[in-house]
């Protein structure tokens, strides 16, 4: 289609010429990465101090403890519950893992539990601690369910990537940038409607679907480039790793950007003028900025906030990106996040398409 | 042929009983008219008369509350997509994308149409070839209007809609635009334009519908509209005397052969069937009240006088 190709190329040109927009959205994320990268250090990778209490003292529990001790990213101290708990209370431990006295017995009944205590006072390490412990227990569980007894615990079961706060921040800032850059698409639509550009287009054979699709694709391309730039900075300056697949990461960026675009288009369909559109965008983005888990983990938020946190698309963008980049997790670990984002995108775009208006009246 | 106007026996626009209401306000009140192939048809009226609403209903970008309209043989409320391929549109104060150059804007518009014309050639036609790389906000008002006209002509439309095409333009740009509009008619196209300028309507239009408060109050050729006034001239003059109160309007109206008289301060306007009778009457009256007549201007009647006599108020109130 000639008209689609030309509209898309016009859309890309317009976006590219809007330097202010590209620089501010990218700049905010970059500033955060540099600020947090330097504040919390980049060269010293973080070692997790974990206390392990083995009350079972069986062959299985001992092999778990010795496996954990071999991991270089973990610093393990062992002792009785009271000894370790005292250390934990002093703040010397980031986490405490308790293998209960009936662990082996429970395992035989396929109902074994490990108790984990987190130190919640240090937000810069909390995200990492939770991620690491989660991965250890996940690996154990997987092994346990596959072959209940005897359990052969391999090195791999304990592999935790070395991790620092910057590893947490980079995916969070990509999520934030996707939000800032794409919510603005709605404001652009409102400006075009206000100044009559859309009214003039309404008198041509151009369809709203062609226009919106071109706008969507050009902004997705920009989002991919901006995300790639942030990751490049993270990798080259702060030695951040992507332990997962690049394809999965790209898919997350695309779905995340699509979700934010859809929300932007909905705002654009309803807002009467530029100020309203910007106001609504701000009202939506501000709580998401903090509750979406970009700067600090939200796993330990008060229960009443949980439904809100889970409702926010940014939460799912950040979660999926961290699962992929930090943990190199399997698809099942973030498939729900991607499904939520896909649902947001589909519903949002369908809604925005039906509410699209060329002129004010 | 898919992309041809329907056979319409020489009628390109047919509006029947158009009504547009915004809440309790009736912007367009039962408007019906036809535009014939190859003519420039004008909607003339003051600001807020409903001209833009009528033209936007016919362009298929506004829905009438009641009534129907056929444009090039297609019903506007059913086949607006078809109509959009065949018409050219210039809105009142067209805005374009700020981040695209003149040439890029025309390339974009050209791509919308199966018969989109060469954008560079269009720039030449509206004398903007040296502004190809300029962004619209850096063009002058006249240049922007010409760019809008180029976008309106890019699909070689059978029917061109122009909403207040010369409002806010300098005289040179107006004449340039008039030339382009006349060239369009010369190529066999039809034009519907709205304006509140009498001279523009009189010079360009083959037929005119005069609109006031959402209604058509007269519809004919400019010459016949003026002839229907049955006046020979409109005389404007200034009386020099001590007080404007000494000038009595009823005395002016009593001058033989007078159709209508008006007084604003020391300035008077007389529409007369006989210029000689009006002048001798005016001089007699001036002597009578001891005044001197200055700056007397005799004008052939214009559409302005038509509007005045039809509505009792001037066009640009």
XYZ file of C-alpha atoms in Angstrom:
678
model
C 0.000 0.000 0.000
C 1.465 3.272 -1.182
C -0.451 5.335 1.349
C 0.619 3.135 4.286
C 4.302 3.177 3.329
C 4.305 6.958 2.868
C 2.346 7.565 6.077
C 4.765 5.339 7.994
C 7.808 7.091 6.577
C 6.249 10.500 7.361
C 5.500 9.285 10.869
C 9.110 8.147 11.398
C 10.463 11.450 10.031
C 8.213 13.459 12.361
C 9.222 11.425 15.385
C 12.911 11.642 14.499
C 12.667 15.434 14.100
C 11.071 15.777 17.518
C 14.495 15.785 19.195
C 13.252 17.320 22.420
C 10.944 14.358 22.913
C 13.583 11.716 22.147
C 16.163 13.406 24.355
C 13.901 14.002 27.359
C 12.451 10.482 27.457
C 15.859 8.865 26.973
C 17.610 11.431 29.163
C 15.467 10.818 32.233
C 16.202 7.096 32.081
C 19.916 7.602 31.400
C 20.299 10.075 34.265
C 18.714 7.547 36.622
C 21.015 4.781 35.437
C 24.126 6.888 35.884
C 23.012 8.322 39.204
C 22.164 4.940 40.722
C 25.073 3.224 39.021
C 27.552 5.603 40.616
C 25.725 5.945 43.928
C 25.508 2.251 44.623
C 28.724 1.255 42.932
C 29.191 -0.751 39.828
C 32.548 -2.496 40.174
C 31.833 -4.192 43.509
C 29.353 -6.853 42.675
C 27.170 -7.683 45.543
C 27.637 -10.764 47.737
C 24.564 -12.016 49.476
C 25.042 -12.797 53.169
C 22.781 -15.683 53.983
C 22.365 -17.544 57.220
C 21.383 -21.201 56.941
C 19.883 -23.127 59.830
C 19.859 -26.859 59.312
C 17.515 -28.347 61.920
C 16.976 -31.514 59.924
C 20.632 -32.498 59.696
C 19.934 -35.217 57.177
C 21.918 -36.193 54.121
C 19.616 -34.174 51.909
C 19.683 -31.043 54.034
C 23.463 -31.237 54.372
C 23.869 -31.495 50.615
C 21.679 -28.401 50.212
C 23.888 -26.470 52.637
C 27.141 -27.575 51.047
C 25.745 -26.753 47.607
C 24.877 -23.259 48.742
C 28.341 -22.808 50.235
C 29.976 -23.499 46.876
C 28.255 -20.554 45.215
C 30.595 -17.589 44.931
C 27.789 -15.029 44.954
C 26.651 -16.254 48.353
C 28.335 -15.863 51.685
C 26.878 -18.581 53.900
C 27.011 -18.740 57.638
C 25.586 -21.696 59.515
C 24.486 -22.117 63.086
C 21.524 -22.702 65.321
C 18.328 -20.756 64.789
C 19.047 -18.431 67.707
C 22.617 -17.702 66.572
C 21.605 -16.920 63.024
C 18.539 -14.983 64.051
C 20.682 -12.775 66.279
C 22.941 -12.019 63.290
C 19.885 -11.397 61.149
C 18.486 -8.946 63.695
C 21.803 -7.078 63.812
C 21.513 -6.589 60.068
C 24.530 -8.736 59.210
C 22.454 -11.075 57.078
C 20.440 -10.261 53.992
C 18.434 -13.423 54.290
C 18.004 -16.442 56.479
C 17.024 -19.906 55.254
C 15.626 -22.430 57.744
C 15.489 -26.115 56.943
C 12.973 -27.445 59.439
C 13.532 -30.607 61.613
C 11.015 -32.625 59.612
C 12.292 -31.577 56.157
C 13.283 -35.070 54.961
C 10.120 -36.560 56.376
C 8.014 -33.860 54.717
C 9.853 -34.378 51.482
C 8.764 -37.997 51.423
C 5.196 -36.761 51.775
C 5.882 -34.234 49.021
C 5.102 -31.381 51.365
C 8.458 -29.878 52.286
C 8.858 -26.222 53.200
C 11.838 -23.966 53.532
C 11.383 -20.849 55.662
C 13.018 -17.723 54.337
C 13.531 -14.429 56.215
C 14.463 -11.300 54.280
C 16.158 -8.216 55.560
C 13.772 -5.565 54.319
C 15.668 -2.569 55.594
C 18.030 -2.319 52.648
C 15.978 -1.641 49.564
C 18.976 -1.640 47.289
C 19.652 -5.323 48.039
C 16.158 -6.554 48.804
C 15.271 -7.122 45.165
C 18.408 -9.123 44.600
C 18.043 -11.173 47.767
C 14.512 -12.124 46.951
C 15.422 -13.000 43.398
C 18.359 -15.141 44.471
C 16.540 -17.047 47.202
C 13.566 -17.506 44.941
C 15.800 -19.048 42.329
C 17.467 -21.402 44.812
C 14.174 -22.642 46.169
C 12.674 -22.878 42.681
C 15.589 -25.031 41.594
C 15.264 -27.205 44.677
C 11.546 -27.588 44.157
C 12.004 -28.548 40.577
C 14.552 -31.199 41.525
C 12.366 -32.439 44.326
C 9.259 -32.809 42.248
C 11.131 -34.544 39.439
C 12.675 -37.174 41.627
C 11.394 -37.127 45.208
C 14.008 -39.329 46.895
C 16.989 -39.460 46.760
C 17.730 -35.906 45.663
C 20.878 -35.234 43.742
C 21.583 -31.588 44.080
C 23.821 -30.313 41.383
C 25.915 -27.144 41.300
C 23.466 -25.651 38.854
C 20.710 -25.707 41.383
C 22.482 -22.995 43.327
C 23.721 -20.848 40.478
C 22.967 -17.280 41.359
C 24.414 -14.637 39.104
C 26.445 -11.975 40.788
C 24.205 -9.022 41.107
C 24.273 -5.419 42.126
C 21.682 -2.672 42.381
C 22.532 -1.440 38.892
C 21.374 -4.824 37.545
C 18.064 -4.066 39.178
C 17.912 -0.467 37.965
C 18.648 -0.920 34.248
C 15.562 -3.024 33.438
C 13.526 -0.729 35.689
C 14.658 2.328 33.764
C 13.856 0.684 30.424
C 10.340 0.103 31.730
C 10.084 3.699 32.881
C 11.309 5.017 29.542
C 8.809 2.850 27.648
C 6.092 4.427 29.749
C 7.226 8.046 29.367
C 7.924 7.776 25.639
C 4.718 6.060 24.629
C 2.047 7.615 26.850
C 2.856 10.840 24.957
C 1.402 9.438 21.723
C -2.026 10.391 23.060
C -1.033 14.006 23.604
C 0.221 14.200 20.020
C -3.170 12.967 18.791
C -4.930 15.635 20.854
C -2.673 18.375 19.467
C -3.423 17.236 15.922
C -7.136 17.261 16.654
C -6.967 20.657 18.339
C -5.061 22.387 15.542
C -7.176 20.804 12.797
C -4.569 18.522 11.179
C -6.846 15.519 11.752
C -9.880 17.350 10.361
C -8.020 17.970 7.114
C -6.969 14.301 6.957
C -10.588 13.280 7.552
C -11.445 14.809 4.175
C -8.971 12.470 2.398
C -9.255 8.725 1.762
C -6.737 8.065 4.597
C -8.274 5.690 7.157
C -7.820 6.013 10.906
C -6.427 2.470 10.970
C -3.623 3.382 8.542
C -2.784 6.477 10.562
C -2.780 4.711 13.948
C -0.832 1.720 12.632
C 1.848 3.985 11.166
C 2.065 5.915 14.436
C 2.305 2.665 16.403
C 5.051 1.130 14.276
C 7.186 4.273 14.245
C 6.972 4.566 18.018
C 7.727 0.867 18.527
C 10.878 1.294 16.430
C 11.913 4.268 18.536
C 11.266 2.319 21.745
C 13.417 -0.589 20.570
C 16.265 1.777 19.679
C 15.981 3.648 22.982
C 15.880 0.411 24.988
C 18.899 -0.910 23.068
C 20.788 2.287 23.916
C 20.004 1.958 27.625
C 21.098 -1.691 27.648
C 24.261 -0.777 25.741
C 25.096 1.829 28.389
C 24.301 -0.661 31.153
C 26.554 -3.303 29.635
C 29.465 -1.107 28.587
C 29.610 1.262 31.566
C 28.189 -0.746 34.452
C 28.854 -4.347 33.324
C 25.217 -5.322 33.500
C 24.432 -8.727 31.993
C 21.585 -10.142 30.035
C 21.466 -13.773 31.141
C 18.310 -14.454 29.153
C 17.402 -14.469 25.479
C 17.580 -11.281 23.449
C 14.480 -12.285 21.534
C 12.506 -12.554 24.776
C 13.835 -9.179 25.882
C 12.831 -7.587 22.563
C 9.381 -9.142 22.804
C 8.979 -7.658 26.286
C 10.049 -4.211 25.074
C 7.598 -4.398 22.142
C 4.661 -5.597 24.273
C 5.473 -3.048 26.958
C 5.664 -0.194 24.455
C 2.437 -1.374 22.787
C 0.629 -1.394 26.135
C 1.741 2.139 26.973
C 0.867 3.321 23.437
C -2.614 1.839 23.734
C -3.131 3.690 27.025
C -1.791 6.840 25.357
C -4.241 6.492 22.468
C -7.136 6.031 24.888
C -6.134 9.250 26.666
C -5.873 10.889 23.246
C -9.400 9.835 22.320
C -10.976 11.361 25.387
C -8.925 14.409 26.326
C -10.334 17.635 24.903
C -7.087 19.584 24.846
C -3.350 19.242 25.222
C -3.311 20.311 28.878
C -5.884 17.686 29.843
C -4.014 14.974 27.943
C -0.742 15.868 29.632
C -2.448 16.063 33.017
C -3.994 12.618 32.654
C -0.694 11.160 31.403
C 1.023 12.594 34.456
C -1.643 11.260 36.833
C -1.193 7.803 35.330
C 2.593 7.786 35.083
C 3.411 9.251 38.478
C 2.030 6.435 40.680
C 3.286 3.862 38.183
C 6.766 5.310 38.443
C 6.906 4.278 42.116
C 4.444 1.405 42.408
C 5.581 -0.210 39.159
C 8.834 -1.314 40.787
C 11.241 0.630 38.607
C 13.367 2.074 41.415
C 12.786 -0.426 44.214
C 11.078 -3.803 44.579
C 7.412 -3.784 45.493
C 7.138 -7.426 46.638
C 6.849 -6.313 50.233
C 4.296 -3.577 49.775
C 1.339 -3.597 52.172
C -1.296 -6.125 51.103
C -3.892 -3.512 50.219
C -1.536 -2.158 47.542
C -0.960 -5.538 45.930
C -4.035 -5.525 43.664
C -3.046 -2.052 42.433
C 0.563 -3.093 41.851
C -0.498 -6.173 39.928
C -2.916 -4.067 37.861
C -0.169 -1.698 36.687
C 1.303 -2.701 33.338
C 4.693 -1.271 34.333
C 4.951 -3.906 37.105
C 4.726 -6.633 34.484
C 7.172 -4.964 32.115
C 9.743 -4.664 34.911
C 9.147 -8.179 36.259
C 9.484 -9.818 32.867
C 12.574 -7.824 31.997
C 14.299 -8.695 35.299
C 13.405 -12.374 35.026
C 15.013 -12.399 31.575
C 18.016 -10.123 32.103
C 18.959 -10.898 35.722
C 17.908 -14.490 36.145
C 17.937 -15.864 32.615
C 14.709 -17.477 33.677
C 12.660 -19.941 31.661
C 9.667 -18.680 29.669
C 7.272 -20.003 32.316
C 8.713 -17.512 34.825
C 7.522 -14.489 32.846
C 4.823 -15.875 30.549
C 2.092 -14.485 32.828
C 3.655 -11.017 32.660
C 3.746 -11.128 28.862
C 0.174 -12.411 28.747
C -0.988 -9.518 30.922
C 0.821 -7.037 28.662
C -0.640 -8.645 25.526
C -4.109 -8.375 27.049
C -3.556 -4.715 27.947
C -2.352 -3.991 24.393
C -5.169 -5.818 22.641
C -7.972 -4.347 24.751
C -6.410 -0.887 24.739
C -5.919 -0.709 20.984
C -9.383 -2.115 20.238
C -10.870 0.455 22.590
C -8.794 3.343 21.224
C -9.678 2.410 17.630
C -13.400 2.504 18.362
C -13.137 5.791 20.265
C -10.999 7.543 17.626
C -12.324 10.947 16.508
C -11.036 13.154 13.661
C -12.444 16.396 15.051
C -13.800 17.932 18.228
C -17.464 17.554 17.309
C -14.785 3.031 -14.022
C -14.518 2.929 -10.245
C -12.930 6.273 -9.587
C -15.171 8.448 -11.685
C -17.993 10.661 -10.520
C -21.438 9.194 -11.059
C -23.436 10.517 -13.996
C -25.367 13.396 -12.507
C -26.693 15.359 -15.503
C -24.465 18.322 -14.822
C -25.281 18.595 -11.119
C -22.201 18.073 -8.919
C -23.722 19.022 -5.572
C -27.315 18.694 -4.527
C -28.231 19.686 -0.961
C -31.765 19.057 0.216
C -33.154 20.477 3.416
C -29.896 20.482 5.391
C -30.330 21.225 9.083
C -27.557 21.246 11.679
C -28.299 21.805 15.334
C -25.847 22.151 18.220
C -28.009 21.731 21.282
C -30.676 24.380 20.962
C -28.682 26.452 18.485
C -29.580 25.937 14.817
C -26.433 26.632 12.782
C -27.916 25.567 9.448
C -31.653 25.948 8.952
C -33.209 24.092 6.011
C -30.670 24.806 3.279
C -31.191 23.460 -0.259
C -29.242 24.275 -3.430
C -27.559 22.729 -6.465
C -24.149 23.328 -7.971
C -23.695 22.748 -11.686
C -20.676 21.202 -13.310
C -17.998 23.736 -14.234
C -19.232 26.641 -12.127
C -17.766 28.513 -9.184
C -20.517 28.654 -6.611
C -20.193 30.986 -3.645
C -21.672 30.890 -0.157
C -21.606 34.518 0.916
C -22.433 35.710 4.385
C -21.097 37.192 7.593
C -18.994 35.212 10.096
C -21.125 32.735 12.004
C -23.802 32.547 9.296
C -23.320 28.775 8.958
C -21.194 28.709 5.787
C -18.443 26.472 7.216
C -20.966 24.031 8.650
C -22.658 23.681 5.252
C -19.365 23.147 3.401
C -18.146 20.605 6.002
C -21.375 18.609 5.707
C -20.833 18.457 1.946
C -17.188 17.427 2.495
C -18.446 14.473 4.506
C -16.635 15.454 7.713
C -19.717 16.658 9.608
C -23.077 14.938 9.878
C -26.270 16.919 9.278
C -28.983 16.687 11.935
C -31.505 16.422 9.108
C -31.551 16.486 5.337
C -29.458 14.792 2.662
C -26.835 15.783 0.155
C -25.411 14.208 -2.991
C -21.855 15.061 -3.951
C -20.752 13.906 -7.417
C -23.687 11.513 -7.321
C -22.821 9.904 -3.979
C -24.776 10.351 -0.762
C -22.508 12.122 1.765
C -23.692 10.143 4.755
C -23.162 6.761 3.066
C -20.347 7.071 0.567
C -18.038 9.639 2.122
C -14.981 7.417 1.480
C -15.807 7.429 -2.247
C -16.394 11.179 -2.195
C -13.058 11.809 -0.446
C -11.213 10.273 -3.402
C -12.863 12.687 -5.819
C -12.964 16.024 -4.000
C -10.310 18.550 -3.021
C -10.644 20.352 0.302
C -9.192 23.495 1.770
C -10.378 24.138 5.300
C -10.657 27.508 6.923
C -7.094 28.023 8.237
C -5.554 24.665 7.326
C -2.872 23.402 9.695
C -0.293 20.844 8.631
C 2.183 18.655 10.502
C 4.886 20.950 11.868
C 7.653 18.394 11.428
C 7.140 17.833 7.681
C 8.394 20.125 4.904
C 6.087 21.497 2.186
C 7.248 18.845 -0.244
C 6.880 16.019 2.298
C 3.348 17.169 3.139
C 2.378 17.026 -0.532
C 4.095 13.629 -0.929
C 2.007 12.363 1.984
C -1.247 13.750 0.578
C -0.425 12.457 -2.904
C -0.002 8.929 -1.506
C -3.606 8.934 -0.225
C -5.067 8.986 -3.747
C -4.942 6.397 -6.531
C -4.364 9.289 -8.970
C -2.141 11.402 -6.701
C -0.172 13.937 -8.757
C 3.529 14.780 -8.676
C 4.174 16.831 -5.503
C 6.943 18.943 -7.101
C 4.680 19.882 -10.013
C 1.996 20.916 -7.524
C 4.463 23.187 -5.726
C 5.219 24.833 -9.093
C 1.528 25.352 -9.810
C 1.086 27.361 -6.628
C 4.441 29.175 -7.063
C 6.099 27.522 -4.063
C 8.833 25.536 -5.840
C 11.543 27.369 -3.852
C 9.816 26.463 -0.555
C 10.002 22.668 -1.011
C 12.234 22.206 2.051
C 10.470 24.763 4.266
C 8.358 23.757 7.257
C 4.804 25.187 7.199
C 5.284 27.317 10.310
C 8.065 29.164 8.458
C 5.804 30.030 5.518
C 3.880 33.314 5.315
C 0.088 33.237 5.611
C -0.324 33.511 1.848
C 2.233 30.775 1.187
C 0.509 28.489 3.682
C -2.844 29.038 1.949
C -1.242 28.201 -1.394
C 0.262 25.037 0.080
C -3.217 24.130 1.349
C -4.567 24.743 -2.146
C -1.861 22.504 -3.645
C -2.875 19.739 -1.208
C -6.516 20.274 -2.208
C -5.673 19.984 -5.922
C -3.275 17.020 -5.641
C -5.863 14.396 -6.673
C -6.999 16.449 -9.677
C -10.437 16.785 -8.024
C -13.653 17.107 -9.999
C -14.982 19.365 -7.247
C -13.000 21.763 -5.085
C -14.180 23.026 -1.688
C -12.606 26.261 -0.440
C -13.565 27.641 2.966
C -12.637 31.331 3.286
C -9.584 30.870 1.037
C -8.347 34.469 1.178
C -9.161 35.510 4.741
C -6.175 37.232 6.304
C -4.202 37.457 3.071
C -2.402 40.465 1.598
C -3.826 41.788 -1.732
C -1.048 40.223 -3.795
C -1.634 36.751 -2.347
C -5.396 37.188 -2.843
C -4.976 37.924 -6.531
C -2.571 35.022 -6.940
C -5.106 32.714 -5.284
C -7.957 34.057 -7.411
C -5.891 33.285 -10.500
C -5.380 29.680 -9.393
C -9.101 29.277 -8.656
C -10.060 30.645 -12.083
C -7.544 28.297 -13.735
C -9.250 25.428 -11.923
C -12.599 26.361 -13.439
C -10.942 26.713 -16.837
C -9.954 23.042 -16.563
C -13.625 22.102 -16.260
C -13.692 21.620 -12.475
C -16.437 22.862 -10.191
C -15.708 24.980 -7.121
C -17.677 25.683 -3.969
C -16.235 28.521 -1.944
C -17.333 30.427 1.119
C -16.392 34.022 1.702
C -17.429 37.115 3.556
C -15.763 39.357 0.965
C -18.234 40.951 -1.480
C -15.586 41.745 -4.079
C -14.291 38.156 -3.998
C -17.761 36.701 -4.492
C -18.566 39.236 -7.204
C -15.332 38.647 -9.119
C -15.036 34.863 -8.869
C -18.484 33.356 -8.538
C -20.833 32.332 -11.317
C -23.659 32.008 -8.818
C -24.001 33.011 -5.190
C -26.134 31.923 -2.292
C -26.371 34.651 0.322
C -26.513 33.124 3.791
C -27.661 34.832 6.953
C -28.372 33.120 10.281
C -28.244 29.634 8.780
C -30.656 30.336 5.916
C -30.280 31.070 2.215
C -31.894 34.475 1.716
C -31.058 34.885 -1.981
C -29.530 32.743 -4.727
C -28.616 33.936 -8.218
C -25.782 35.255 -10.396
C -24.040 38.341 -8.961
C -25.328 40.518 -11.824
C -28.937 39.494 -11.333
C -28.749 39.858 -7.558
C -27.546 43.418 -8.031
C -30.073 44.141 -10.773
C -32.873 42.946 -8.511
C -32.088 45.851 -6.177
C -33.353 48.157 -8.890
C -31.020 50.989 -7.919
C -28.705 53.008 -10.108
C -26.069 53.901 -7.587
C -25.043 54.118 -3.996
C -23.920 57.597 -2.941
C -21.774 58.189 0.115
C -21.134 61.733 1.303
C -20.087 63.727 4.345
C -21.980 66.750 5.579
C -19.985 69.532 7.201
C -22.178 71.365 9.686
C -22.165 72.314 13.361
C -23.929 69.283 14.724
C -24.749 65.911 13.191
C -28.153 66.197 14.865
C -29.179 68.791 12.287
C -29.093 66.038 9.632
C -32.562 64.449 9.607
C -32.804 60.918 8.270
C -36.465 61.264 7.240
C -35.531 64.284 5.110
C -32.914 62.178 3.299
C -35.433 59.404 2.734
C -37.815 61.978 1.258
C -35.357 62.861 -1.552
C -36.999 61.737 -4.828
C -36.083 58.301 -6.265
C -34.410 57.253 -2.980
C -34.601 53.524 -2.182
C -32.845 53.585 1.173
C -30.991 56.188 3.239
C -28.598 55.755 6.169
C -26.828 58.124 8.524
C -23.767 57.534 10.681
C -22.624 60.749 12.369
C -21.874 63.253 9.626
C -21.659 60.490 7.002
C -24.695 59.527 4.903
C -25.399 56.786 2.347
C -28.138 57.018 -0.222
C -29.270 54.213 -2.504
C -31.031 55.763 -5.438
C -32.779 54.873 -8.669
C -31.618 58.129 -10.201
C -28.169 59.555 -9.486
C -29.014 63.051 -10.824
C -32.184 63.345 -8.722
C -30.314 62.155 -5.644
C -27.535 64.708 -6.057
C -29.844 67.675 -6.593
C -31.921 66.552 -3.621
C -28.815 66.268 -1.452
C -27.544 69.728 -2.476
C -30.947 71.282 -1.786
C -31.076 69.707 1.641
C -27.515 70.852 2.413
C -28.478 74.446 1.563
C -31.589 74.109 3.683
C -29.642 73.200 6.832
C -26.623 75.374 5.983
C -24.196 72.481 5.492
C -21.459 71.792 2.940
C -21.115 68.422 1.203
C -17.636 66.866 1.153
C -16.125 63.625 -0.148
C -19.118 62.539 -2.200
C -18.560 59.101 -3.770
C -20.857 57.540 -6.373
C -20.641 53.756 -6.646
C -22.374 51.198 -8.801
C -24.404 48.962 -6.518
C -22.536 45.916 -5.144
C -23.428 42.723 -3.341
C -22.876 44.709 -0.165
C -25.984 46.725 -1.073
C -27.856 43.520 -1.833
C -27.013 42.158 1.591
C -27.962 45.437 3.238
C -31.303 45.640 1.519
C -32.105 41.985 2.251
C -31.124 41.909 5.903
C -31.166 45.539 6.990
C -27.648 45.123 8.418
C -24.207 45.397 6.878
C -22.199 42.289 6.019
C -19.348 42.961 8.395
C -21.150 43.958 11.551
